[in-house]
mmCIF file of C-alpha atoms in Angstrom:
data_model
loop_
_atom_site.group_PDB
_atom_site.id
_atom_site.type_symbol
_atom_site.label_atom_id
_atom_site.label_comp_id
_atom_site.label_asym_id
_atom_site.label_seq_id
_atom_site.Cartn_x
_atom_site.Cartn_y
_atom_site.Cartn_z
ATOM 1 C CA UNK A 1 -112.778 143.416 -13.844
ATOM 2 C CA UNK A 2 -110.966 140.118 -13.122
ATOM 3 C CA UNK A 3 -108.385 139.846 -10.512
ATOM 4 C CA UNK A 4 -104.727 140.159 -10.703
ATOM 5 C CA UNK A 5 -104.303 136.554 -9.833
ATOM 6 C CA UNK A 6 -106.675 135.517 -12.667
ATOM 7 C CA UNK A 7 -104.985 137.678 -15.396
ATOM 8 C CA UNK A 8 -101.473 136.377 -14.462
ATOM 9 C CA UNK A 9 -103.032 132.872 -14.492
ATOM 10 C CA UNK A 10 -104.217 133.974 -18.276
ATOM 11 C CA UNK A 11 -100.467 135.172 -19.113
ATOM 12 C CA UNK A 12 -99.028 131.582 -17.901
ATOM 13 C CA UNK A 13 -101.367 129.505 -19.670
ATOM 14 C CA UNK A 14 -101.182 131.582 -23.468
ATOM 15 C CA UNK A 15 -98.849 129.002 -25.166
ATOM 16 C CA UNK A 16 -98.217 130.067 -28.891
ATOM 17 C CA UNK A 17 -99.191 127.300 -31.146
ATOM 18 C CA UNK A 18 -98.422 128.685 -34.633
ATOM 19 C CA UNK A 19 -97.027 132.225 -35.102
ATOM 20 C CA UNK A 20 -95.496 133.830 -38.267
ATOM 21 C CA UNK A 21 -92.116 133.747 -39.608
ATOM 22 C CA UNK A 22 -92.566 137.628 -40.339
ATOM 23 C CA UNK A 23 -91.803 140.331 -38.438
ATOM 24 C CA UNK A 24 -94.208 143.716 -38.113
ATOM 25 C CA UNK A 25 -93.145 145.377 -41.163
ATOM 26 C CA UNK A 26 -90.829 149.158 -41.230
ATOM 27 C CA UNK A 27 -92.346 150.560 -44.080
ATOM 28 C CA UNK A 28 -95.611 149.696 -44.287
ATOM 29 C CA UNK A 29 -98.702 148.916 -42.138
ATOM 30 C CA UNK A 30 -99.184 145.312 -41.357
ATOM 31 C CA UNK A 31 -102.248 143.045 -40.562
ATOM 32 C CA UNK A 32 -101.940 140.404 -38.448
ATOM 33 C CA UNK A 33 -104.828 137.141 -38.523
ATOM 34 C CA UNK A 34 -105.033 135.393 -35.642
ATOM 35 C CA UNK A 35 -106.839 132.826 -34.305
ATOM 36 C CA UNK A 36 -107.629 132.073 -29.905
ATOM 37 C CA UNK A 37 -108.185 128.369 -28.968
ATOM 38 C CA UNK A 38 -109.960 127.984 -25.535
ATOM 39 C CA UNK A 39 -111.695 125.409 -23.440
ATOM 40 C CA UNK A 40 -115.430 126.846 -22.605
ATOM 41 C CA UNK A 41 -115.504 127.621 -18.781
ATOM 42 C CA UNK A 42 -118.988 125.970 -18.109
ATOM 43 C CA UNK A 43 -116.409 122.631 -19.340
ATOM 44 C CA UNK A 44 -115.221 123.194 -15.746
ATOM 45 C CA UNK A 45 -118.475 122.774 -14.044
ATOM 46 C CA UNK A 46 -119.787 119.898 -16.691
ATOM 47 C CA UNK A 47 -116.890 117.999 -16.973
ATOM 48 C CA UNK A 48 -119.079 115.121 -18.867
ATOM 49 C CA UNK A 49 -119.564 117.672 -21.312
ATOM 50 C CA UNK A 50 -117.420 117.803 -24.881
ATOM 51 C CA UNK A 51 -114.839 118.085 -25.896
ATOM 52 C CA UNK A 52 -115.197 121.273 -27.384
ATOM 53 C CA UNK A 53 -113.448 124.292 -28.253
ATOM 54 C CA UNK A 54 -114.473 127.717 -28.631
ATOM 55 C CA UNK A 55 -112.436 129.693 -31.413
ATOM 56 C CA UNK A 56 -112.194 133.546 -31.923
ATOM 57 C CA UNK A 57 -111.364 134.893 -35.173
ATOM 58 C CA UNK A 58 -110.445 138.439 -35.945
ATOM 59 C CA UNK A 59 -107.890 141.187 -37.365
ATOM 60 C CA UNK A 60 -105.141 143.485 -35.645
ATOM 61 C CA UNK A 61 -104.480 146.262 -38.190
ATOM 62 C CA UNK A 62 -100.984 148.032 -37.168
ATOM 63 C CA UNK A 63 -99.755 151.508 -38.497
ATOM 64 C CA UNK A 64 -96.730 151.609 -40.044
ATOM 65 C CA UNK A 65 -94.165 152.042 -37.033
ATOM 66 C CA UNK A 66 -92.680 155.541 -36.111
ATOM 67 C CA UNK A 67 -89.073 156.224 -34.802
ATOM 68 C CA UNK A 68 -89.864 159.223 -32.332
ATOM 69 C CA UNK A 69 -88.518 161.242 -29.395
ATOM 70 C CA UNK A 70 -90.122 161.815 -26.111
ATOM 71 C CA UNK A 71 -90.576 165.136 -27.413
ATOM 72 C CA UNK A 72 -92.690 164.166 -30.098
ATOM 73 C CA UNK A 73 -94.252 162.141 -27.761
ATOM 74 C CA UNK A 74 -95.970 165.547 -25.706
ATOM 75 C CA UNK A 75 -97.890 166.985 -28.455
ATOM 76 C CA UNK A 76 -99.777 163.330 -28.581
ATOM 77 C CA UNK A 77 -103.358 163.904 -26.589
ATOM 78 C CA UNK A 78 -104.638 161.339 -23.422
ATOM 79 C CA UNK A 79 -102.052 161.425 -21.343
ATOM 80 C CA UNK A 80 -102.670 162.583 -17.480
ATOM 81 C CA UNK A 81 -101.042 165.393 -16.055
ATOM 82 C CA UNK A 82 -98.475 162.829 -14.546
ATOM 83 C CA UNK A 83 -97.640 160.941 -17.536
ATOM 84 C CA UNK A 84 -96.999 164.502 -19.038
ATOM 85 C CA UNK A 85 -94.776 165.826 -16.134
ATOM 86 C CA UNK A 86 -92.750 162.557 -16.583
ATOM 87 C CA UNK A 87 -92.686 162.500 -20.250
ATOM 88 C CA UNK A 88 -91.193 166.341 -19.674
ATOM 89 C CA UNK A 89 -88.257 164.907 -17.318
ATOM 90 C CA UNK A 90 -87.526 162.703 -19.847
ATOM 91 C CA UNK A 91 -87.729 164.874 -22.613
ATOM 92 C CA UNK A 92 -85.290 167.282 -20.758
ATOM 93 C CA UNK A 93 -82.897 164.636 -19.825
ATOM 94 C CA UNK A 94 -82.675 162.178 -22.947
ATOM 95 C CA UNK A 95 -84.106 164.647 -25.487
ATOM 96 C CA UNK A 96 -82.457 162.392 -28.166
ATOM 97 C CA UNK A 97 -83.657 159.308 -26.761
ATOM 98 C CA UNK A 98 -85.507 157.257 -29.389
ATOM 99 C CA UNK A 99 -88.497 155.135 -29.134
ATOM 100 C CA UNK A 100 -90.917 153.142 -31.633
ATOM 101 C CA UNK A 101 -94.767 154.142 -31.781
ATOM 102 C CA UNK A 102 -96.863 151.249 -32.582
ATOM 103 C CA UNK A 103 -100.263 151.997 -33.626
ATOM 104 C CA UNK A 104 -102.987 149.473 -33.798
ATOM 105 C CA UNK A 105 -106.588 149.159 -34.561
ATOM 106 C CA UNK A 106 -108.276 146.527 -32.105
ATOM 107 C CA UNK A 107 -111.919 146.004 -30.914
ATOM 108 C CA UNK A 108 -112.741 142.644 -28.702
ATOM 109 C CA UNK A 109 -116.086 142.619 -30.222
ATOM 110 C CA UNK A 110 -115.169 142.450 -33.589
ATOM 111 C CA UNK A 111 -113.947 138.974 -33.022
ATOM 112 C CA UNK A 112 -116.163 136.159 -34.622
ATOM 113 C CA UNK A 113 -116.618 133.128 -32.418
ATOM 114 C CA UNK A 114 -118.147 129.573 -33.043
ATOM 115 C CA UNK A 115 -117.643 126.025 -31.138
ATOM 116 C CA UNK A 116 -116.384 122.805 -32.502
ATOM 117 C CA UNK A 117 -116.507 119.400 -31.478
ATOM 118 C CA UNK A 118 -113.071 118.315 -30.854
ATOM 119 C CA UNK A 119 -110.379 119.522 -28.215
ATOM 120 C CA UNK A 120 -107.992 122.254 -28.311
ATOM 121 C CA UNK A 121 -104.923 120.797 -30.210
ATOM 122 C CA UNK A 122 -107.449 118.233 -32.639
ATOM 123 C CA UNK A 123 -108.870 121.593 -33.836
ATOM 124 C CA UNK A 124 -105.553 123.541 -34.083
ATOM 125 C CA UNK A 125 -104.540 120.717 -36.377
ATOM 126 C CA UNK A 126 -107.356 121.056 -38.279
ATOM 127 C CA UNK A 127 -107.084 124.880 -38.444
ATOM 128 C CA UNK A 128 -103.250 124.780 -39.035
ATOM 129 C CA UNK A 129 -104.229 122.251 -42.439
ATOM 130 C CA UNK A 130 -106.576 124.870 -43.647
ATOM 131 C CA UNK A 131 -104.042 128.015 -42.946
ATOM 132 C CA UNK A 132 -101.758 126.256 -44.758
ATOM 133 C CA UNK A 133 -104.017 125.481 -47.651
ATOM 134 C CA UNK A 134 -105.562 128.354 -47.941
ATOM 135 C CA UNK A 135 -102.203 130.480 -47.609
ATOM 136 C CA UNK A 136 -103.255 132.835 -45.045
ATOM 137 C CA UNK A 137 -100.422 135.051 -44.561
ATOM 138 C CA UNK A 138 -99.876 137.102 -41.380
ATOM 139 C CA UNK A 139 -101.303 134.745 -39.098
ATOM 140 C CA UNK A 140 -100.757 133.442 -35.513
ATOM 141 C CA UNK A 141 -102.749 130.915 -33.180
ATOM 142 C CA UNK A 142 -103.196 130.957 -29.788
ATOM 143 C CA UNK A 143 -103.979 128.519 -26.595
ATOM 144 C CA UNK A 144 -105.815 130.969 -24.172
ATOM 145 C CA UNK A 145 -108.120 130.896 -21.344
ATOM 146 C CA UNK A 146 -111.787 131.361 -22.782
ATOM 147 C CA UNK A 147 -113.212 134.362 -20.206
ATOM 148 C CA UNK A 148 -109.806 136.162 -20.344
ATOM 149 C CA UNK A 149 -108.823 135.149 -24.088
ATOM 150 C CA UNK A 150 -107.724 138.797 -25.306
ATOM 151 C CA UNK A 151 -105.361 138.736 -22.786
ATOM 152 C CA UNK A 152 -103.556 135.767 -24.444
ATOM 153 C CA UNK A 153 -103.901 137.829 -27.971
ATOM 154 C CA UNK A 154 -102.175 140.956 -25.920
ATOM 155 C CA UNK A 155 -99.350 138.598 -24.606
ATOM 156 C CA UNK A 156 -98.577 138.124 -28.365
ATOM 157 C CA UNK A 157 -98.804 141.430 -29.805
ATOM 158 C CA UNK A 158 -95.938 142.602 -26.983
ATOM 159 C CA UNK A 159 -93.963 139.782 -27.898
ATOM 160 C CA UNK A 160 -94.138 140.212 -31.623
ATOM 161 C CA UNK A 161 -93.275 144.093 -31.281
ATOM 162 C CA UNK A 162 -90.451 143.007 -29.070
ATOM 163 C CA UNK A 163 -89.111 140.963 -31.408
ATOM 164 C CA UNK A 164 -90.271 143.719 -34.483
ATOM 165 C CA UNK A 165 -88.102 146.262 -32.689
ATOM 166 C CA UNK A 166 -84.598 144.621 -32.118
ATOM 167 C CA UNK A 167 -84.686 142.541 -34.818
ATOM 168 C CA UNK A 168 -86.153 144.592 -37.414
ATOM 169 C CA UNK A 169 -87.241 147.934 -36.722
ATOM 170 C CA UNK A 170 -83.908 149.147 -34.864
ATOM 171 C CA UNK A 171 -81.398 147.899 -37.370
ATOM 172 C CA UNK A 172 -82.952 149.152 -40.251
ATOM 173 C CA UNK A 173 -83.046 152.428 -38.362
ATOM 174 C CA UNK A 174 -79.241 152.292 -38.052
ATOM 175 C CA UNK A 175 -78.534 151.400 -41.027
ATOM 176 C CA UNK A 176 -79.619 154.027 -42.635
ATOM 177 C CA UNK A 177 -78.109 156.719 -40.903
ATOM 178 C CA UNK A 178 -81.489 157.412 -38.646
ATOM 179 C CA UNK A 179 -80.192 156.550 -35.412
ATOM 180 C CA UNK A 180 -77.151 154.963 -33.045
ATOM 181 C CA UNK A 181 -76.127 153.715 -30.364
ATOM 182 C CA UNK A 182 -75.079 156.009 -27.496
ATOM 183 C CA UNK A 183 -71.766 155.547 -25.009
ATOM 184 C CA UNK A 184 -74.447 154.445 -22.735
ATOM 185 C CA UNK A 185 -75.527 151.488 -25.142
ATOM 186 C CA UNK A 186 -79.344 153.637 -25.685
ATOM 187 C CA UNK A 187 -80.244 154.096 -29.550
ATOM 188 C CA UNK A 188 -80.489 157.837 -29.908
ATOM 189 C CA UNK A 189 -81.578 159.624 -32.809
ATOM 190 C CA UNK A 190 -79.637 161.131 -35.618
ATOM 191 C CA UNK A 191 -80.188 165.309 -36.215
ATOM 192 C CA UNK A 192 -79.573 167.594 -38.931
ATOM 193 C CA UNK A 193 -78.278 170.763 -39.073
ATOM 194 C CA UNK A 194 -81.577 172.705 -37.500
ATOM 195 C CA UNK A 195 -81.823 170.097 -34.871
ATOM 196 C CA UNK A 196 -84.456 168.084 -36.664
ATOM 197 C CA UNK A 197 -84.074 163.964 -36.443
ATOM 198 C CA UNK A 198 -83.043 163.229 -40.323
ATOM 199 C CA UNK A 199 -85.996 160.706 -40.481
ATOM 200 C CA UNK A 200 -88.628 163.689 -39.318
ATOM 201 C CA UNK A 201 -86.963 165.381 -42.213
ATOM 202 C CA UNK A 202 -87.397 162.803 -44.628
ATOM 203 C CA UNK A 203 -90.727 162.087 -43.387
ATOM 204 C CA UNK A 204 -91.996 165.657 -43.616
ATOM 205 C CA UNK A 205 -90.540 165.763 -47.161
ATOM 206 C CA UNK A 206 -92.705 162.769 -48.268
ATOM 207 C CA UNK A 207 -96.046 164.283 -46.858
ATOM 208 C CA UNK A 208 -95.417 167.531 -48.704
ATOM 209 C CA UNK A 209 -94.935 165.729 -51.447
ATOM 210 C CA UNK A 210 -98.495 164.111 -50.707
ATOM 211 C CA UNK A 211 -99.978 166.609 -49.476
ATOM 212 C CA UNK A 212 -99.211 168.815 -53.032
ATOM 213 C CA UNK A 213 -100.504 165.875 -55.159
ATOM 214 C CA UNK A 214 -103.669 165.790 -53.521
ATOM 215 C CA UNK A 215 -103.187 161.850 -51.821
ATOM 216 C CA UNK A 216 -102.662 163.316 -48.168
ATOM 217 C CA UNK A 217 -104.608 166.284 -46.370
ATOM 218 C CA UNK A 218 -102.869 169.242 -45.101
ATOM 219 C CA UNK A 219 -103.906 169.082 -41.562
ATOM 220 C CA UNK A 220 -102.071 165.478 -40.915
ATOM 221 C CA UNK A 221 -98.854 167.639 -42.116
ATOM 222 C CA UNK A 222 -99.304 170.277 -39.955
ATOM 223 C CA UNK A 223 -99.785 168.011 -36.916
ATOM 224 C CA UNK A 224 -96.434 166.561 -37.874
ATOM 225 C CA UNK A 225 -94.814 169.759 -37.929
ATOM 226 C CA UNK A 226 -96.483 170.652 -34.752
ATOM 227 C CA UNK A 227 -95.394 167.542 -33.275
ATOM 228 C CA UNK A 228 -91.891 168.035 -33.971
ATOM 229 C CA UNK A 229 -91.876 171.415 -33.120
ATOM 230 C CA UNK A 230 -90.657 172.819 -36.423
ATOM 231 C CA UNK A 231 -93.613 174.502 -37.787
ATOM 232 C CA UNK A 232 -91.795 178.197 -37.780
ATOM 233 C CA UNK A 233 -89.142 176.691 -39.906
ATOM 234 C CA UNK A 234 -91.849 175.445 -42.716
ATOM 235 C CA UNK A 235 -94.677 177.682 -42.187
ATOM 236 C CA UNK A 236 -93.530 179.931 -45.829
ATOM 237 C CA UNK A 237 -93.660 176.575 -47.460
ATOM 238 C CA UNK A 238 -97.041 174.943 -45.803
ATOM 239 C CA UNK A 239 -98.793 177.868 -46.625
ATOM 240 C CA UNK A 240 -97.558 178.174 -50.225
ATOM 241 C CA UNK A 241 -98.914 175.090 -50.534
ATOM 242 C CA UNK A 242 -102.714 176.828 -50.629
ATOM 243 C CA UNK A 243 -101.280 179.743 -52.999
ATOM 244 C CA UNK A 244 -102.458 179.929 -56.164
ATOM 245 C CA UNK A 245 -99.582 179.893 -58.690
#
């Protein structure tokens, strides 16, 4: 585990070279290609050495986002018994609170990695030529430091869903009737008539819909009721779904 000082050293030194001019997308999953530029450390010891410049390749898949509540947020598994108790508090005291869930899939070691001969912003040229060329889409590249590099790539993906949310996420949300904006300036979610957020409702719609064409199993649904809390006002209609007609 590297120190505190080193990681924060990491976070100063990320400088974005090339980022996209999309946004994570509301509707659909999104895969984002990026690319990590570092000096190799043993440069610092053999300073006669180079240049060179280590690259790492790879993929961030990302779920398509989810407006929740921090109620929808208990029935989620990993959380400690103290995360849970504060979740609760919150749950009781801005049940209508609403929130984003970003899912991603990320492993470090499914990065590639090779070495070229030229220094960091020679090869980011280079690369930058054969992005363009090549019309990579969703892609981003990144100065880091080369033992702590996926800490650069994690300074990003905050950013970008930062950016995602406000500018994206949140007014497409309001604009379609699925949340507002509070007397205390907090986006809160929109309910219906049984106390269920309109976008749950739409949502659970859809996956029935799925779910009775074959494209989406039944237990993902009933986790979503589950999660919401609304089984008991489905349950006639999920188990129809197994009746023979």
């Amino acid at each position: 585990m590297e120190s505190p000082e080193r990681i924060a050293y990491a976070l100063r030194e990320t400088q974005i070279l090339l980022e996209p001019e999309e946004l994570i997308s509301t509707t659909k999953p999104t895969t984002l290609h990026y690319y990590v530029l570092t000096e190799p450390v043993y440069l610092e010891v053999f300073k006669n050495e180079g240049p060179e410049t280590r690259i790492r390749q790879g993929m961030i898949s990302l779920e398509k986002p989810k407006l929740m509540t921090p109620g929808y947020l208990l029935d989620m598994q990993g959380f400690s018994a103290e995360a849970r108790e504060a979740l609760k508090m919150t749950a009781r005291m801005h049940p209508d609170l609403a929130g984003i869930l970003y899912k991603m899939r990320y492993r470090r070691e499914d990065a590639t990695e090779r070495t070229v001969p030229y220094k960091i912003m020679e090869t980011f040229r280079r690369l930058e030529n054969k992005i363009i060329d090549e019309n990579e889409g969703f892609t981003v590249v990144i100065k880091g430091v080369d033992e702590l590099w996926d800490v650069s790539l994690m300074k990003y993906i905050q950013l970008l869903i930062l950016k995602s949310a406000y500018t994206s996420q949140l007014p497409y949300y309001e604009s379609r009737g699925y949340l507002r904006i509070n007397e205390l300036g907090l986006p809160v979610v929109t309910r219906n008539l049984e106390g269920l957020p309109i976008i749950a409702q739409n949502e659970i719609e859809e996956m029935f819909a799925r779910v009775k064409d074959g494209g989406l199993d039944p237990s993902v649904l009933k986790r979503e009721l589950d999660s919401w809390g609304v089984f008991h006002l489905y349950e006639d209609r999920f188990f129809d779904l197994f009746r023979k007609g």
